[in-house]
XYZ file of C-alpha atoms in Angstrom:
637
model
C 31.339 35.297 -13.410
C 33.074 33.085 -10.964
C 33.240 29.560 -11.102
C 29.750 28.939 -8.983
C 28.190 31.298 -11.187
C 29.048 29.457 -14.114
C 28.105 25.912 -12.180
C 24.679 27.138 -11.553
C 24.387 28.767 -15.337
C 25.065 24.851 -16.755
C 22.286 23.678 -14.732
C 19.905 26.448 -15.659
C 21.234 25.949 -19.945
C 20.525 22.034 -19.210
C 17.397 23.010 -17.522
C 15.213 20.539 -19.937
C 17.926 17.684 -20.025
C 17.651 18.137 -15.533
C 14.050 18.647 -15.452
C 12.523 15.099 -15.150
C 15.711 14.320 -12.939
C 14.770 17.662 -10.847
C 11.206 16.869 -10.438
C 11.480 13.012 -9.841
C 14.407 13.689 -7.075
C 11.711 16.226 -5.761
C 8.836 14.377 -5.799
C 11.441 11.382 -3.503
C 11.886 13.674 -0.777
C 8.536 15.137 -0.649
C 6.681 11.283 -0.257
C 9.789 10.607 2.392
C 8.896 14.556 4.314
C 4.934 13.020 3.798
C 5.738 10.198 5.570
C 7.894 11.221 8.110
C 5.023 13.673 9.383
C 2.673 11.267 9.331
C 4.734 8.612 10.896
C 5.421 11.157 13.759
C 1.926 12.659 14.157
C 0.651 12.377 17.522
C -2.843 11.291 17.328
C -1.222 8.462 14.838
C 0.397 6.621 18.394
C -3.092 7.038 20.229
C -4.822 5.982 17.080
C -2.981 2.319 16.037
C -3.286 -0.247 18.268
C -0.914 -2.517 16.643
C 2.689 -1.076 15.806
C 2.875 -3.708 12.495
C 1.104 -0.534 10.204
C 3.786 2.302 12.001
C 6.633 -0.415 10.724
C 5.367 -0.652 7.501
C 5.599 3.078 6.981
C 8.867 3.330 8.215
C 10.424 0.971 5.981
C 8.235 2.204 3.644
C 9.747 5.663 4.047
C 13.424 4.056 4.479
C 12.911 1.777 0.704
C 11.594 5.157 -0.775
C 15.265 6.247 0.443
C 17.536 3.604 -0.745
C 15.489 3.651 -3.762
C 16.257 7.294 -4.400
C 20.199 6.928 -3.857
C 20.036 4.613 -6.843
C 17.717 5.855 -9.025
C 19.660 9.331 -8.507
C 22.951 8.244 -8.976
C 21.498 6.557 -12.308
C 20.015 9.340 -13.784
C 22.943 11.312 -13.194
C 25.338 8.823 -14.659
C 22.962 8.864 -17.710
C 23.066 12.986 -18.161
C 26.956 12.832 -17.267
C 27.415 10.560 -20.674
C 24.733 13.461 -22.806
C 26.977 15.516 -21.650
C 30.187 14.469 -22.434
C 30.867 16.561 -25.829
C 30.176 19.782 -23.328
C 32.870 18.469 -21.184
C 35.626 18.070 -24.055
C 34.971 21.288 -24.657
C 35.359 22.693 -21.360
C 38.910 20.344 -21.301
C 40.173 21.861 -24.609
C 39.806 25.517 -23.166
C 42.119 24.680 -20.085
C 39.455 23.237 -17.381
C 41.113 21.143 -15.515
C 40.446 17.870 -14.179
C 40.331 18.972 -10.901
C 38.001 21.685 -11.944
C 35.788 19.547 -14.077
C 35.311 17.312 -11.194
C 34.542 20.654 -8.895
C 32.371 21.603 -11.413
C 30.249 18.167 -11.678
C 29.878 18.174 -7.747
C 28.873 21.948 -7.562
C 25.598 21.284 -10.357
C 24.541 17.931 -8.142
C 24.537 19.923 -5.107
C 22.884 22.644 -6.830
C 19.903 20.114 -7.936
C 19.858 18.257 -4.942
C 19.753 21.733 -2.808
C 16.890 22.624 -5.340
C 14.801 18.928 -4.681
C 14.815 18.963 -1.028
C 13.979 22.955 -0.796
C 11.010 22.062 -3.745
C 10.249 18.581 -1.852
C 9.812 20.013 1.681
C 7.789 22.807 0.211
C 5.795 20.996 -1.751
C 5.356 18.919 1.658
C 4.002 21.208 3.617
C 1.799 22.926 0.988
C 0.027 19.305 0.352
C 0.660 17.411 3.896
C -2.801 18.457 4.877
C -3.795 16.462 2.084
C -1.629 13.733 3.371
C -3.407 13.676 6.342
C -7.099 14.095 5.496
C -6.453 11.012 2.772
C -4.079 9.776 4.987
C -6.480 9.602 8.594
C -9.293 8.816 6.440
C -7.871 5.856 4.739
C -6.204 4.646 7.949
C -9.852 5.509 10.018
C -8.441 8.554 12.560
C -8.648 12.094 12.834
C -4.966 13.670 11.533
C -5.333 17.432 12.371
C -2.726 19.411 10.835
C 0.819 19.554 12.584
C 4.325 19.213 11.431
C 7.184 17.535 13.387
C 10.333 19.381 13.869
C 11.788 16.148 13.670
C 10.386 14.636 10.491
C 11.843 18.306 8.903
C 15.350 17.624 10.114
C 15.259 14.053 9.057
C 14.172 14.144 5.714
C 16.611 17.305 5.131
C 19.702 16.357 6.941
C 19.094 12.357 4.903
C 18.617 13.846 1.231
C 21.790 15.715 2.239
C 24.118 13.509 3.049
C 22.433 11.696 -0.064
C 23.211 14.485 -2.895
C 26.621 14.738 -1.241
C 27.312 11.214 -1.599
C 25.971 10.564 -4.671
C 28.136 14.465 -5.995
C 31.244 12.642 -4.553
C 30.822 9.720 -6.628
C 29.458 11.289 -9.983
C 33.509 13.198 -10.267
C 34.379 9.411 -10.749
C 32.202 8.911 -13.581
C 33.906 11.405 -16.082
C 37.155 12.052 -15.107
C 38.787 8.801 -16.314
C 37.487 9.613 -19.970
C 39.894 11.345 -22.124
C 39.332 14.515 -24.093
C 38.814 12.650 -27.513
C 36.348 10.493 -26.078
C 34.923 13.181 -24.251
C 34.042 15.172 -27.667
C 33.098 12.219 -29.072
C 30.347 12.050 -27.200
C 27.616 9.850 -27.255
C 27.578 10.225 -31.382
C 31.167 7.726 -32.007
C 30.465 4.622 -34.451
C 28.794 2.023 -32.809
C 29.563 -2.067 -33.298
C 26.685 -4.214 -34.573
C 24.546 -5.482 -31.790
C 25.172 -9.148 -31.729
C 23.740 -11.409 -29.380
C 24.605 -15.204 -28.127
C 21.829 -18.050 -28.670
C 22.772 -19.978 -25.241
C 22.498 -17.128 -23.185
C 18.861 -16.407 -25.353
C 17.775 -19.822 -24.652
C 18.925 -19.494 -20.836
C 16.556 -16.066 -20.813
C 13.756 -18.496 -22.383
C 14.829 -21.293 -19.956
C 15.416 -19.394 -16.338
C 11.706 -17.150 -17.193
C 9.659 -20.341 -18.415
C 10.697 -22.017 -14.790
C 9.705 -19.158 -12.886
C 6.560 -19.235 -14.325
C 6.085 -23.063 -14.232
C 7.248 -22.529 -10.518
C 5.033 -19.789 -9.767
C 2.058 -21.750 -11.163
C 3.133 -24.884 -9.718
C 2.863 -22.770 -6.065
C 1.438 -24.073 -3.057
C 0.428 -22.706 0.698
C 2.948 -24.938 1.645
C 5.912 -24.994 -0.743
C 5.589 -21.225 -1.374
C 8.340 -20.374 1.059
C 11.158 -22.409 -0.463
C 10.258 -21.452 -3.971
C 9.939 -17.455 -3.351
C 14.047 -17.215 -3.567
C 14.850 -18.938 -6.834
C 12.142 -17.858 -8.370
C 12.924 -14.454 -7.602
C 15.984 -14.856 -8.674
C 15.652 -16.597 -11.979
C 13.038 -14.153 -12.642
C 15.740 -10.930 -12.849
C 18.553 -12.849 -13.998
C 16.253 -14.391 -17.219
C 14.797 -10.780 -17.241
C 18.372 -9.021 -17.858
C 19.263 -11.627 -20.627
C 15.661 -11.251 -22.442
C 16.592 -7.503 -22.968
C 20.263 -8.236 -23.583
C 20.395 -11.111 -25.533
C 16.976 -12.999 -26.681
C 15.566 -9.102 -27.766
C 18.197 -8.731 -29.882
C 18.769 -12.533 -31.372
C 14.597 -11.616 -32.378
C 15.586 -8.939 -33.961
C 18.046 -10.301 -36.195
C 14.994 -13.126 -36.908
C 13.160 -10.435 -38.120
C 15.362 -9.067 -40.240
C 16.057 -12.226 -42.397
C 12.058 -12.033 -43.008
C 12.241 -9.764 -46.439
C 8.844 -9.933 -47.134
C 8.299 -8.018 -43.714
C 11.961 -6.417 -43.373
C 11.156 -4.510 -47.334
C 7.678 -3.502 -46.328
C 7.051 0.361 -46.407
C 8.816 2.024 -43.610
C 9.810 -1.659 -41.502
C 13.462 -1.432 -43.179
C 13.979 1.908 -41.242
C 12.471 0.936 -38.256
C 13.667 -2.700 -37.565
C 17.381 -1.831 -38.665
C 17.041 0.746 -35.762
C 15.739 -1.226 -33.484
C 18.598 -3.836 -32.386
C 20.524 -0.768 -31.889
C 18.153 0.557 -29.539
C 17.319 -2.410 -28.103
C 21.571 -3.225 -27.555
C 21.649 0.593 -26.044
C 18.257 0.427 -23.665
C 18.887 -3.509 -22.618
C 20.072 -2.432 -19.099
C 17.001 0.475 -18.785
C 14.677 -1.702 -19.712
C 16.002 -4.137 -17.378
C 15.690 -1.528 -14.560
C 12.004 -0.656 -15.148
C 11.014 -4.087 -15.727
C 12.155 -4.698 -12.438
C 11.083 -1.388 -10.726
C 7.158 -1.479 -12.081
C 6.995 -5.806 -11.650
C 7.908 -4.517 -7.742
C 5.522 -1.992 -7.582
C 3.228 -4.109 -9.382
C 3.166 -6.971 -6.639
C 3.346 -4.529 -3.850
C -0.057 -2.591 -4.189
C -1.155 -5.762 -5.957
C -0.316 -8.126 -3.477
C -1.773 -5.432 -0.999
C -4.728 -4.751 -2.556
C -4.992 -8.937 -3.304
C -5.454 -8.978 0.741
C -8.905 -7.090 0.841
C -10.768 -10.575 0.449
C -8.870 -11.492 3.926
C -11.676 -9.968 5.631
C -14.164 -11.833 3.659
C -12.375 -14.988 4.817
C -11.847 -13.567 8.755
C -15.806 -13.126 8.449
C -16.150 -16.169 7.582
C -13.617 -17.406 9.860
C -15.558 -16.390 12.754
C -18.461 -19.110 13.983
C -19.867 -16.145 16.238
C -20.105 -12.883 16.294
C -19.163 -12.263 19.880
C -17.264 -15.350 21.472
C -16.530 -15.798 25.655
C -14.391 -18.860 26.625
C -14.758 -19.197 30.275
C -11.562 -21.648 31.929
C -12.204 -23.261 35.343
C -11.742 -21.001 37.950
C -12.818 -17.694 36.293
C -14.325 -15.066 38.899
C -15.165 -12.613 36.376
C -17.392 -15.030 34.732
C -20.974 -13.329 35.233
C -19.849 -10.046 35.200
C -17.887 -9.933 31.680
C -21.245 -11.431 30.875
C -23.844 -8.764 32.319
C -21.286 -6.920 29.985
C -22.012 -8.274 26.775
C -25.305 -8.686 26.840
C -26.444 -5.400 28.903
C -24.554 -3.633 25.899
C -26.299 -5.249 23.112
C -29.275 -4.671 24.477
C -27.983 -0.728 25.057
C -27.542 -1.081 21.202
C -30.801 -2.931 20.781
C -28.982 -5.527 18.731
C -31.056 -8.851 19.253
C -28.989 -11.657 19.715
C -28.996 -15.515 20.166
C -26.607 -17.021 23.052
C -25.743 -20.263 22.681
C -23.332 -22.113 25.279
C -20.841 -25.630 25.470
C -19.007 -27.125 27.715
C -15.870 -28.820 27.406
C -12.506 -30.379 28.657
C -8.662 -29.241 28.863
C -7.284 -32.470 29.369
C -3.918 -32.561 29.154
C -1.917 -35.087 27.300
C 0.741 -38.069 28.539
C 4.017 -37.314 26.300
C 4.291 -33.972 26.989
C 2.242 -32.527 23.800
C -0.225 -29.436 23.988
C -3.337 -29.859 25.555
C -6.357 -31.156 23.934
C -9.844 -29.080 24.347
C -12.133 -31.859 24.397
C -16.324 -32.196 23.686
C -18.559 -34.600 24.604
C -20.871 -36.197 21.625
C -24.124 -35.042 22.784
C -22.675 -30.748 23.049
C -21.089 -30.756 19.937
C -24.632 -32.281 18.441
C -25.927 -29.214 20.196
C -23.103 -26.773 18.618
C -23.543 -28.466 15.079
C -27.383 -27.793 14.998
C -26.851 -24.030 16.079
C -23.934 -24.068 13.100
C -26.348 -25.825 11.021
C -23.845 -28.851 10.186
C -24.297 -32.503 10.304
C -24.178 -33.926 13.602
C -22.030 -36.998 14.513
C -22.094 -40.442 16.288
C -18.735 -41.557 18.145
C -18.613 -45.041 19.883
C -15.713 -46.376 22.404
C -12.413 -45.113 22.328
C -13.014 -43.246 19.083
C -12.265 -39.782 18.735
C -13.184 -37.113 15.770
C -11.225 -34.146 15.578
C -12.102 -30.222 15.334
C -9.502 -29.117 13.247
C -8.491 -25.304 14.576
C -8.833 -23.337 11.359
C -11.593 -24.469 8.647
C -9.139 -25.378 6.059
C -6.420 -26.982 8.214
C -3.492 -28.177 5.703
C -2.332 -29.998 8.731
C -5.551 -31.841 8.607
C -6.519 -32.942 4.706
C -8.584 -35.772 4.417
C -8.025 -38.664 3.664
C -7.674 -38.300 7.428
C -4.526 -40.095 8.647
C -5.941 -42.180 11.908
C -3.675 -40.719 15.295
C -3.836 -42.684 18.186
C -3.274 -39.768 21.243
C -2.918 -40.720 25.440
C -4.659 -38.285 27.228
C -4.542 -37.749 31.176
C -2.593 -39.626 33.885
C -4.289 -42.685 33.238
C -2.909 -43.189 29.558
C -6.784 -43.236 27.895
C -5.905 -43.886 24.666
C -8.232 -42.468 21.954
C -7.835 -42.873 17.991
C -8.697 -39.729 15.812
C -10.643 -41.259 13.242
C -12.015 -38.424 11.235
C -12.671 -34.981 11.078
C -15.821 -32.840 11.376
C -15.882 -29.694 9.007
C -14.297 -26.848 10.805
C -14.172 -25.322 14.378
C -16.752 -24.264 16.787
C -15.307 -21.366 17.942
C -13.322 -18.087 16.671
C -9.855 -18.403 15.554
C -7.702 -18.175 18.749
C -8.907 -19.754 21.143
C -8.516 -22.557 21.765
C -6.347 -24.851 19.200
C -7.141 -28.782 17.323
C -10.568 -30.063 19.709
C -11.725 -33.811 19.829
C -15.109 -34.837 19.740
C -15.855 -37.829 22.446
C -18.698 -40.017 22.904
C -20.562 -38.964 26.443
C -19.168 -41.948 28.293
C -15.612 -41.021 27.769
C -16.267 -37.275 28.304
C -17.213 -38.397 31.549
C -14.555 -40.987 32.604
C -12.352 -37.885 31.235
C -13.826 -35.780 33.245
C -12.304 -36.991 36.295
C -8.647 -36.396 34.919
C -9.713 -32.905 33.567
C -10.877 -29.091 33.851
C -13.927 -27.656 33.044
C -14.958 -24.505 30.744
C -17.763 -22.932 28.549
C -17.942 -21.395 25.775
C -20.291 -19.003 25.303
C -21.173 -17.576 21.406
C -23.379 -14.424 20.358
C -25.000 -14.804 17.252
C -26.063 -11.619 16.200
C -28.193 -10.027 13.495
C -25.365 -7.057 12.413
C -21.731 -8.001 13.958
C -20.652 -4.153 12.600
C -23.033 -2.767 15.243
C -21.426 -4.463 18.088
C -18.205 -2.484 17.922
C -17.162 -1.254 21.289
C -18.575 -4.625 23.443
C -16.785 -6.263 24.889
C -14.409 -3.344 24.997
C -13.714 -3.574 28.913
C -13.377 -7.615 28.684
C -10.854 -6.922 26.479
C -9.068 -4.655 28.481
C -9.674 -6.841 31.261
C -7.483 -9.539 29.345
C -4.369 -7.016 28.169
C -3.949 -6.262 31.954
C -3.823 -10.078 33.117
C -1.526 -10.560 29.853
C 0.616 -8.214 31.804
C 0.339 -8.774 35.266
C 0.754 -12.663 34.547
C 3.862 -12.196 32.015
C 5.029 -15.508 31.028
C 2.606 -16.742 32.669
C -0.160 -16.401 30.329
C -1.823 -19.181 29.697
C -3.051 -19.230 33.255
C -5.511 -16.232 32.394
C -8.281 -18.245 33.239
C -10.719 -16.398 30.545
C -10.548 -15.479 26.546
C -12.721 -13.314 24.382
C -13.183 -12.558 20.793
C -15.454 -10.110 18.442
C -15.531 -9.939 14.728
C -16.076 -6.132 14.924
C -13.102 -5.952 16.651
C -11.188 -7.991 14.522
C -11.982 -6.424 11.044
C -11.801 -3.019 11.748
C -8.074 -3.865 13.205
C -7.200 -5.334 10.373
C -9.256 -3.404 8.037
C -6.813 -0.145 9.720
C -3.760 -1.945 9.546
C -4.864 -2.965 5.709
C -5.107 0.334 4.971
C -1.961 1.959 6.455
C -0.046 -0.217 4.331
C -2.023 0.194 1.592
C -1.766 3.692 1.891
C 2.342 3.272 1.918
C 2.582 0.225 -0.852
C 0.822 3.042 -3.304
C 3.646 5.919 -2.398
C 5.941 3.837 -2.770
C 4.365 2.133 -5.585
C 3.914 5.533 -6.945
C 7.551 6.345 -6.295
C 8.512 3.360 -8.215
C 6.256 4.144 -11.278
C 7.561 7.473 -11.271
C 11.200 6.670 -11.535
C 10.093 3.964 -13.923
C 8.726 6.924 -16.110
C 11.866 8.772 -15.648
C 14.446 5.933 -16.689
C 12.626 6.403 -20.371
C 12.440 9.900 -20.189
C 16.369 10.145 -19.340
C 16.908 7.539 -22.187
C 14.778 9.305 -24.883
C 16.086 12.919 -24.223
C 19.604 10.935 -24.264
C 19.332 10.188 -27.611
C 17.088 13.249 -28.346
C 20.047 15.028 -30.821
C 21.288 12.074 -32.849
C 17.572 11.234 -33.268
C 17.566 14.858 -34.552
C 20.009 14.496 -36.940
C 19.072 10.851 -37.855
C 15.514 12.229 -38.895
C 16.584 15.275 -40.379
C 19.137 13.110 -42.694
C 16.540 10.549 -43.708
C 13.697 13.599 -44.372
C 16.131 14.701 -47.393
C 15.441 11.752 -49.137
C 11.368 12.195 -49.355
C 10.437 11.250 -45.704
C 7.058 12.286 -45.018
C 5.281 13.576 -41.822
C 3.407 10.465 -42.019
C 5.875 8.438 -42.158
C 8.469 9.538 -39.580
C 5.191 9.847 -37.180
C 4.608 6.168 -37.548
C 8.633 5.433 -37.555
C 8.795 7.159 -34.359
C 5.413 6.431 -32.617
C 7.134 2.327 -33.345
C 10.266 2.940 -31.817
C 8.628 4.582 -28.946
C 5.837 2.063 -28.231
C 8.367 -0.462 -28.040
C 10.474 1.765 -25.652
C 7.778 1.885 -23.052
C 5.747 -0.898 -23.263
C 8.507 -3.631 -23.674
C 9.507 -3.701 -20.543
C 5.967 -2.774 -18.436
C 4.219 -5.996 -20.577
C 7.146 -8.130 -19.325
C 6.536 -6.735 -15.896
C 2.836 -7.280 -16.271
C 3.198 -10.954 -16.836
C 6.219 -11.358 -14.157
C 3.154 -9.610 -12.136
C 0.491 -12.230 -13.024
C 2.276 -15.495 -12.324
C 3.579 -14.243 -8.888
C -0.086 -13.285 -8.082
C -0.951 -16.428 -9.531
C 1.604 -17.856 -6.771
C 0.185 -15.947 -4.069
C -3.717 -16.914 -4.888
C -2.366 -20.912 -3.716
C -2.527 -18.761 0.209
C -5.828 -17.379 -0.403
C -8.608 -19.279 -0.010
C -11.027 -16.364 -1.957
C -10.066 -15.097 -5.589
C -7.509 -12.065 -6.174
C -8.054 -11.811 -9.625
C -10.754 -9.078 -9.438
C -7.804 -6.976 -7.497
C -4.702 -7.941 -9.411
C -6.726 -6.969 -12.503
C -7.282 -3.477 -11.249
C -3.958 -3.347 -9.968
C -2.437 -3.872 -13.387
C -5.198 -2.240 -15.497
C -4.514 1.330 -13.381
C -0.568 1.272 -14.195
C -0.971 0.214 -17.844
C -3.456 2.756 -17.477
C -1.072 5.368 -15.595
C 1.569 4.410 -18.734
C -0.748 4.571 -22.114
C -1.845 8.412 -20.729
C 2.389 9.272 -19.947
C 3.580 7.578 -23.255
C 1.156 10.119 -25.286
C 2.240 13.249 -23.375
C 5.878 12.480 -24.076
C 5.385 11.238 -27.579
C 4.092 14.498 -28.131
C 6.371 16.177 -26.812
C 9.081 13.933 -29.216
C 7.089 14.619 -31.463
C 7.327 18.249 -31.382
C 11.381 18.086 -31.616
C 11.515 15.892 -34.387
C 9.439 17.714 -36.912
C 11.053 20.895 -35.679
C 14.417 19.415 -37.074
C 13.435 17.957 -40.128
C 11.983 21.183 -41.061
């Protein structure tokens, strides 16, 4: 048997230990590969109207790759620690440090190549499922197509990844002495201690981050995000490394609780487990929080469609500016398509002025009082009365942050003759769809006539239909004309003489973007969640031999099978659910901050996401507990 065969046999002898590591690595390769083949599919370029979803998929793919690097590096470190005794025996039998480094390198490359082949093979088998699910989510048909560039990119990227990790892992063992290697994980552990100051700091940081998240508003969330994230990460680290151990010591002082039945065994061992697993708990907590927030945030964005529908005053909106020679052609296109589809509609039109302010501010859109009252009647809003130099503001957004009541009066100088208008109040909301005009003013009919001598006139046409979803495709020619005008005018896009807005088109584009980003987030979330489960698995099986010896010794003094099951289950529950519970709390406050920038409630979507991840964790817990208890019972018997 040569050295390579020895390394190969070593991997198979430790197949139970390496199983979760191998499967998780293979899963990361598979997800990366499926991302790549979907993103490089020819139909994606033709079926996607915006580049943002493609960019999101590319970012998600490389997030998986970067995360896989650190995940695999941590996993290898955990396995090498579990095998220290084995390495010590090999060195006693004459293996040199150089040979040990070579052995570790070869073992990791064998597992890495196996994971790459398995991941790409699984990706080839499941690519059709990915195309069906991804195509259905995106709303375009993706026939089976494997891009060679995706195959080469996946294989090449992960070969580099495993090579770098295999090289780095040589340094994780080489500095240890033979005596330390032989002791492995069985060397005596000092009693865990916790700092009261750092424990209080953990509480302070987490409470402060929660309070700031709860108090965040649309105007402050951008400033608070970074400090809140930093405080949460630091607070979580001290929570697991210091506060958890401190709380266990408090439990040990409660004699009534500590001396009750098997609680002495459970609580005494808990302090050591909390200290030993602190970093693992921290990583699982942060990774799970990221997964929850990524998926939950995008799931919450589903309510934005309702906001989009509410923000569109008309199902179809056409703005014709002065000098628009295509007005009649475009209106005829809209109305002929509506008639051809058999869609009943109501058409409204309002004249407006575009006035250039004296001080160089962005131009104002101005409506006459009578025209606005006509629009208000069509939209079932209260009419207004304006006199002299008074003006009322029509905000660009229905819930404009910039113009909240009580409204502060603003004096506006318009036109070349410096006509002064004082805005004294604002009305309910815009009378056109978002994106067509900015903030507008309502003036008296007399003032409107006076301003018309110094302004450009335009007309707004609004179409209300019985079923807006049936208007998909209406106005497609106008949108094409608009895109061509943008290309032709370049930087002078403001000179384009018409604007068009379709609710059905806006919703379709948003649905497609949301679906792609949600698809990406779900796959990334799955990788993160499986990785967090793998962290728990690694730690559990790293300590398995010690647990067997401990429970075997306790069994000799009369530990029953029921008591064994109770103690082990309690410890497993804490191991699996303490970091998940903390992650759920972190995520809940993150969603509270997110709610500040979304007008509609996201509670339903938030609960669904957190409940889904929690149910998956419960299922994973019962599977691992079943396997773990089998090993423990064998040791006790």
